[in-house]
PDB file of N, CA and C in Angstrom:
ATOM      1  N   MET A1195       0.817  -1.198   0.000  1.00 74.00           N
ATOM      2  CA  MET A1195       0.000   0.000   0.000  1.00 74.00           C
ATOM      3  C   MET A1195       0.856   1.256   0.000  1.00 74.00           C
ATOM      4  N   SER A1196       1.930   1.249   0.811  1.00 76.00           N
ATOM      5  CA  SER A1196       2.802   2.428   0.856  1.00 76.00           C
ATOM      6  C   SER A1196       3.531   2.616  -0.468  1.00 76.00           C
ATOM      7  N   ASN A1197       3.795   1.494  -1.166  1.00 81.00           N
ATOM      8  CA  ASN A1197       4.437   1.592  -2.478  1.00 81.00           C
ATOM      9  C   ASN A1197       3.519   2.318  -3.463  1.00 81.00           C
ATOM     10  N   LEU A1198       2.231   2.047  -3.415  1.00 78.00           N
ATOM     11  CA  LEU A1198       1.255   2.691  -4.287  1.00 78.00           C
ATOM     12  C   LEU A1198       1.180   4.193  -4.014  1.00 78.00           C
ATOM     13  N   ILE A1199       1.186   4.572  -2.753  1.00 80.00           N
ATOM     14  CA  ILE A1199       1.136   5.993  -2.375  1.00 80.00           C
ATOM     15  C   ILE A1199       2.414   6.706  -2.806  1.00 80.00           C
ATOM     16  N   ALA A1200       3.562   6.029  -2.662  1.00 79.00           N
ATOM     17  CA  ALA A1200       4.838   6.632  -3.065  1.00 79.00           C
ATOM     18  C   ALA A1200       4.875   6.873  -4.565  1.00 79.00           C
ATOM     19  N   ARG A1201       4.373   5.908  -5.346  1.00 81.00           N
ATOM     20  CA  ARG A1201       4.334   6.112  -6.806  1.00 81.00           C
ATOM     21  C   ARG A1201       3.391   7.241  -7.178  1.00 81.00           C
ATOM     22  N   PHE A1202       2.274   7.366  -6.486  1.00 73.00           N
ATOM     23  CA  PHE A1202       1.316   8.428  -6.768  1.00 73.00           C
ATOM     24  C   PHE A1202       1.924   9.799  -6.474  1.00 73.00           C
ATOM     25  N   VAL A1203       2.684   9.915  -5.401  1.00 72.00           N
ATOM     26  CA  VAL A1203       3.299  11.194  -5.028  1.00 72.00           C
ATOM     27  C   VAL A1203       4.380  11.583  -6.036  1.00 72.00           C
ATOM     28  N   LYS A1204       5.112  10.594  -6.560  1.00 76.00           N
ATOM     29  CA  LYS A1204       6.211  10.882  -7.498  1.00 76.00           C
ATOM     30  C   LYS A1204       5.729  11.126  -8.926  1.00 76.00           C
ATOM     31  N   ASP A1205       4.515  10.721  -9.252  1.00 73.00           N
ATOM     32  CA  ASP A1205       3.992  10.852 -10.610  1.00 73.00           C
ATOM     33  C   ASP A1205       3.717  12.315 -10.925  1.00 73.00           C
ATOM     34  N   GLU A1206       4.368  12.835 -11.982  1.00 71.00           N
ATOM     35  CA  GLU A1206       4.208  14.235 -12.381  1.00 71.00           C
ATOM     36  C   GLU A1206       3.558  14.380 -13.749  1.00 71.00           C
ATOM     37  N   SER A1207       3.026  13.319 -14.302  1.00 70.00           N
ATOM     38  CA  SER A1207       2.447  13.400 -15.650  1.00 70.00           C
ATOM     39  C   SER A1207       1.200  14.269 -15.674  1.00 70.00           C
ATOM     40  N   GLY A1208       0.422  14.283 -14.614  1.00 70.00           N
ATOM     41  CA  GLY A1208      -0.760  15.140 -14.561  1.00 70.00           C
ATOM     42  C   GLY A1208      -0.396  16.606 -14.543  1.00 70.00           C
ATOM     43  N   ALA A1209       0.668  16.957 -13.822  1.00 72.00           N
ATOM     44  CA  ALA A1209       1.111  18.350 -13.770  1.00 72.00           C
ATOM     45  C   ALA A1209       1.577  18.811 -15.149  1.00 72.00           C
ATOM     46  N   THR A1210       2.241  17.937 -15.874  1.00 80.00           N
ATOM     47  CA  THR A1210       2.705  18.289 -17.214  1.00 80.00           C
ATOM     48  C   THR A1210       1.513  18.526 -18.140  1.00 80.00           C
ATOM     49  N   ALA A1211       0.499  17.704 -18.045  1.00 81.00           N
ATOM     50  CA  ALA A1211      -0.679  17.875 -18.888  1.00 81.00           C
ATOM     51  C   ALA A1211      -1.385  19.190 -18.570  1.00 81.00           C
ATOM     52  N   ILE A1212      -1.449  19.545 -17.302  1.00 85.00           N
ATOM     53  CA  ILE A1212      -2.064  20.817 -16.918  1.00 85.00           C
ATOM     54  C   ILE A1212      -1.256  21.985 -17.458  1.00 85.00           C
ATOM     55  N   GLU A1213       0.063  21.897 -17.405  1.00 89.00           N
ATOM     56  CA  GLU A1213       0.910  22.971 -17.935  1.00 89.00           C
ATOM     57  C   GLU A1213       0.699  23.146 -19.434  1.00 89.00           C
ATOM     58  N   TYR A1214       0.634  22.043 -20.165  1.00 90.00           N
ATOM     59  CA  TYR A1214       0.395  22.135 -21.605  1.00 90.00           C
ATOM     60  C   TYR A1214      -0.986  22.717 -21.891  1.00 90.00           C
ATOM     61  N   GLY A1215      -1.962  22.380 -21.091  1.00 90.00           N
ATOM     62  CA  GLY A1215      -3.289  22.943 -21.254  1.00 90.00           C
ATOM     63  C   GLY A1215      -3.309  24.436 -21.031  1.00 90.00           C
ATOM     64  N   LEU A1216      -2.582  24.896 -20.007  1.00 94.00           N
ATOM     65  CA  LEU A1216      -2.510  26.338 -19.752  1.00 94.00           C
ATOM     66  C   LEU A1216      -1.805  27.077 -20.878  1.00 94.00           C
ATOM     67  N   ILE A1217      -0.750  26.495 -21.403  1.00 95.00           N
ATOM     68  CA  ILE A1217      -0.039  27.122 -22.523  1.00 95.00           C
ATOM     69  C   ILE A1217      -0.951  27.211 -23.741  1.00 95.00           C
ATOM     70  N   ALA A1218      -1.681  26.144 -24.031  1.00 96.00           N
ATOM     71  CA  ALA A1218      -2.606  26.155 -25.178  1.00 96.00           C
ATOM     72  C   ALA A1218      -3.700  27.197 -24.987  1.00 96.00           C
ATOM     73  N   ALA A1219      -4.195  27.345 -23.763  1.00 96.00           N
ATOM     74  CA  ALA A1219      -5.231  28.344 -23.500  1.00 96.00           C
ATOM     75  C   ALA A1219      -4.693  29.756 -23.690  1.00 96.00           C
ATOM     76  N   LEU A1220      -3.469  30.017 -23.255  1.00 97.00           N
ATOM     77  CA  LEU A1220      -2.879  31.347 -23.436  1.00 97.00           C
ATOM     78  C   LEU A1220      -2.639  31.657 -24.906  1.00 97.00           C
ATOM     79  N   ILE A1221      -2.210  30.667 -25.669  1.00 97.00           N
ATOM     80  CA  ILE A1221      -1.999  30.872 -27.104  1.00 97.00           C
ATOM     81  C   ILE A1221      -3.335  31.158 -27.794  1.00 97.00           C
ATOM     82  N   ALA A1222      -4.377  30.420 -27.420  1.00 97.00           N
ATOM     83  CA  ALA A1222      -5.698  30.646 -28.013  1.00 97.00           C
ATOM     84  C   ALA A1222      -6.214  32.037 -27.668  1.00 97.00           C
ATOM     85  N   LEU A1223      -5.987  32.473 -26.441  1.00 97.00           N
ATOM     86  CA  LEU A1223      -6.411  33.814 -26.028  1.00 97.00           C
ATOM     87  C   LEU A1223      -5.675  34.884 -26.820  1.00 97.00           C
ATOM     88  N   ALA A1224      -4.375  34.707 -27.027  1.00 97.00           N
ATOM     89  CA  ALA A1224      -3.597  35.672 -27.800  1.00 97.00           C
ATOM     90  C   ALA A1224      -4.086  35.737 -29.246  1.00 97.00           C
ATOM     91  N   ILE A1225      -4.434  34.599 -29.817  1.00 97.00           N
ATOM     92  CA  ILE A1225      -4.949  34.578 -31.196  1.00 97.00           C
ATOM     93  C   ILE A1225      -6.287  35.292 -31.280  1.00 97.00           C
ATOM     94  N   MET A1226      -7.157  35.072 -30.300  1.00 97.00           N
ATOM     95  CA  MET A1226      -8.468  35.724 -30.321  1.00 97.00           C
ATOM     96  C   MET A1226      -8.335  37.235 -30.185  1.00 97.00           C
ATOM     97  N   VAL A1227      -7.464  37.693 -29.294  1.00 96.00           N
ATOM     98  CA  VAL A1227      -7.277  39.140 -29.115  1.00 96.00           C
ATOM     99  C   VAL A1227      -6.678  39.752 -30.371  1.00 96.00           C
ATOM    100  N   GLY A1228      -5.695  39.087 -30.959  1.00 96.00           N
ATOM    101  CA  GLY A1228      -5.068  39.585 -32.180  1.00 96.00           C
ATOM    102  C   GLY A1228      -6.040  39.631 -33.342  1.00 96.00           C
ATOM    103  N   ALA A1229      -6.855  38.594 -33.494  1.00 96.00           N
ATOM    104  CA  ALA A1229      -7.829  38.568 -34.583  1.00 96.00           C
ATOM    105  C   ALA A1229      -8.898  39.638 -34.378  1.00 96.00           C
ATOM    106  N   GLY A1230      -9.281  39.879 -33.130  1.00 95.00           N
ATOM    107  CA  GLY A1230     -10.275  40.918 -32.848  1.00 95.00           C
ATOM    108  C   GLY A1230      -9.775  42.299 -33.196  1.00 95.00           C
ATOM    109  N   SER A1231      -8.532  42.593 -32.827  1.00 95.00           N
ATOM    110  CA  SER A1231      -7.992  43.921 -33.137  1.00 95.00           C
ATOM    111  C   SER A1231      -7.752  44.079 -34.635  1.00 95.00           C
ATOM    112  N   LEU A1232      -7.357  43.008 -35.297  1.00 96.00           N
ATOM    113  CA  LEU A1232      -7.191  43.065 -36.757  1.00 96.00           C
ATOM    114  C   LEU A1232      -8.534  43.304 -37.430  1.00 96.00           C
ATOM    115  N   GLY A1233      -9.576  42.654 -36.944  1.00 95.00           N
ATOM    116  CA  GLY A1233     -10.915  42.857 -37.505  1.00 95.00           C
ATOM    117  C   GLY A1233     -11.403  44.279 -37.316  1.00 95.00           C
ATOM    118  N   ASP A1234     -11.134  44.858 -36.146  1.00 95.00           N
ATOM    119  CA  ASP A1234     -11.526  46.251 -35.903  1.00 95.00           C
ATOM    120  C   ASP A1234     -10.781  47.205 -36.836  1.00 95.00           C
ATOM    121  N   ALA A1235      -9.498  46.958 -37.034  1.00 96.00           N
ATOM    122  CA  ALA A1235      -8.706  47.813 -37.920  1.00 96.00           C
ATOM    123  C   ALA A1235      -9.204  47.710 -39.367  1.00 96.00           C
ATOM    124  N   LEU A1236      -9.514  46.489 -39.803  1.00 97.00           N
ATOM    125  CA  LEU A1236     -10.029  46.324 -41.166  1.00 97.00           C
ATOM    126  C   LEU A1236     -11.400  46.975 -41.326  1.00 97.00           C
ATOM    127  N   ASN A1237     -12.230  46.875 -40.318  1.00 97.00           N
ATOM    128  CA  ASN A1237     -13.555  47.492 -40.376  1.00 97.00           C
ATOM    129  C   ASN A1237     -13.424  49.007 -40.490  1.00 97.00           C
ATOM    130  N   ALA A1238     -12.533  49.595 -39.720  1.00 96.00           N
ATOM    131  CA  ALA A1238     -12.338  51.044 -39.793  1.00 96.00           C
ATOM    132  C   ALA A1238     -11.812  51.456 -41.166  1.00 96.00           C
ATOM    133  N   LYS A1239     -10.902  50.687 -41.721  1.00 97.00           N
ATOM    134  CA  LYS A1239     -10.337  50.998 -43.039  1.00 97.00           C
ATOM    135  C   LYS A1239     -11.417  50.921 -44.121  1.00 97.00           C
ATOM    136  N   PHE A1240     -12.228  49.868 -44.106  1.00 97.00           N
ATOM    137  CA  PHE A1240     -13.276  49.730 -45.114  1.00 97.00           C
ATOM    138  C   PHE A1240     -14.359  50.789 -44.948  1.00 97.00           C
ATOM    139  N   ASN A1241     -14.666  51.174 -43.713  1.00 97.00           N
ATOM    140  CA  ASN A1241     -15.622  52.263 -43.508  1.00 97.00           C
ATOM    141  C   ASN A1241     -15.078  53.569 -44.078  1.00 97.00           C
ATOM    142  N   GLY A1242     -13.784  53.820 -43.915  1.00 96.00           N
ATOM    143  CA  GLY A1242     -13.184  55.007 -44.495  1.00 96.00           C
ATOM    144  C   GLY A1242     -13.232  54.998 -46.016  1.00 96.00           C
ATOM    145  N   ILE A1243     -12.979  53.854 -46.608  1.00 96.00           N
ATOM    146  CA  ILE A1243     -13.055  53.725 -48.059  1.00 96.00           C
ATOM    147  C   ILE A1243     -14.481  53.925 -48.543  1.00 96.00           C
ATOM    148  N   ALA A1244     -15.455  53.327 -47.833  1.00 96.00           N
ATOM    149  CA  ALA A1244     -16.861  53.477 -48.219  1.00 96.00           C
ATOM    150  C   ALA A1244     -17.288  54.929 -48.123  1.00 96.00           C
ATOM    151  N   THR A1245     -16.854  55.648 -47.115  1.00 96.00           N
ATOM    152  CA  THR A1245     -17.187  57.051 -46.978  1.00 96.00           C
ATOM    153  C   THR A1245     -16.600  57.867 -48.117  1.00 96.00           C
ATOM    154  N   SER A1246     -15.358  57.563 -48.477  1.00 94.00           N
ATOM    155  CA  SER A1246     -14.713  58.273 -49.601  1.00 94.00           C
ATOM    156  C   SER A1246     -15.442  58.017 -50.913  1.00 94.00           C
ATOM    157  N   VAL A1247     -15.859  56.797 -51.120  1.00 95.00           N
ATOM    158  CA  VAL A1247     -16.554  56.450 -52.368  1.00 95.00           C
ATOM    159  C   VAL A1247     -17.936  57.126 -52.396  1.00 95.00           C
ATOM    160  N   ASN A1248     -18.625  57.141 -51.284  1.00 93.00           N
ATOM    161  CA  ASN A1248     -19.950  57.757 -51.238  1.00 93.00           C
ATOM    162  C   ASN A1248     -19.882  59.275 -51.414  1.00 93.00           C
ATOM    163  N   ASN A1249     -18.826  59.904 -50.969  1.00 92.00           N
ATOM    164  CA  ASN A1249     -18.680  61.377 -51.087  1.00 92.00           C
ATOM    165  C   ASN A1249     -18.241  61.793 -52.482  1.00 92.00           C
ATOM    166  N   SER A1250     -17.757  60.864 -53.286  1.00 79.00           N
ATOM    167  CA  SER A1250     -17.278  61.209 -54.626  1.00 79.00           C
ATOM    168  C   SER A1250     -18.391  61.417 -55.608  1.00 79.00           C
TER     169      SER A1250
END
């Protein structure tokens, strides 16, 4: 029984999986923020072009 508990305490595979999950979540968050700001910039640019075309 003590051997089983000792192996459980030494096992770090779960911690590694959690670390990889956190890294993947941070990368996904960075992609979402970057895509959102890119979309806002493109929307502003196209609105400016549409305004120029309508005023011509």
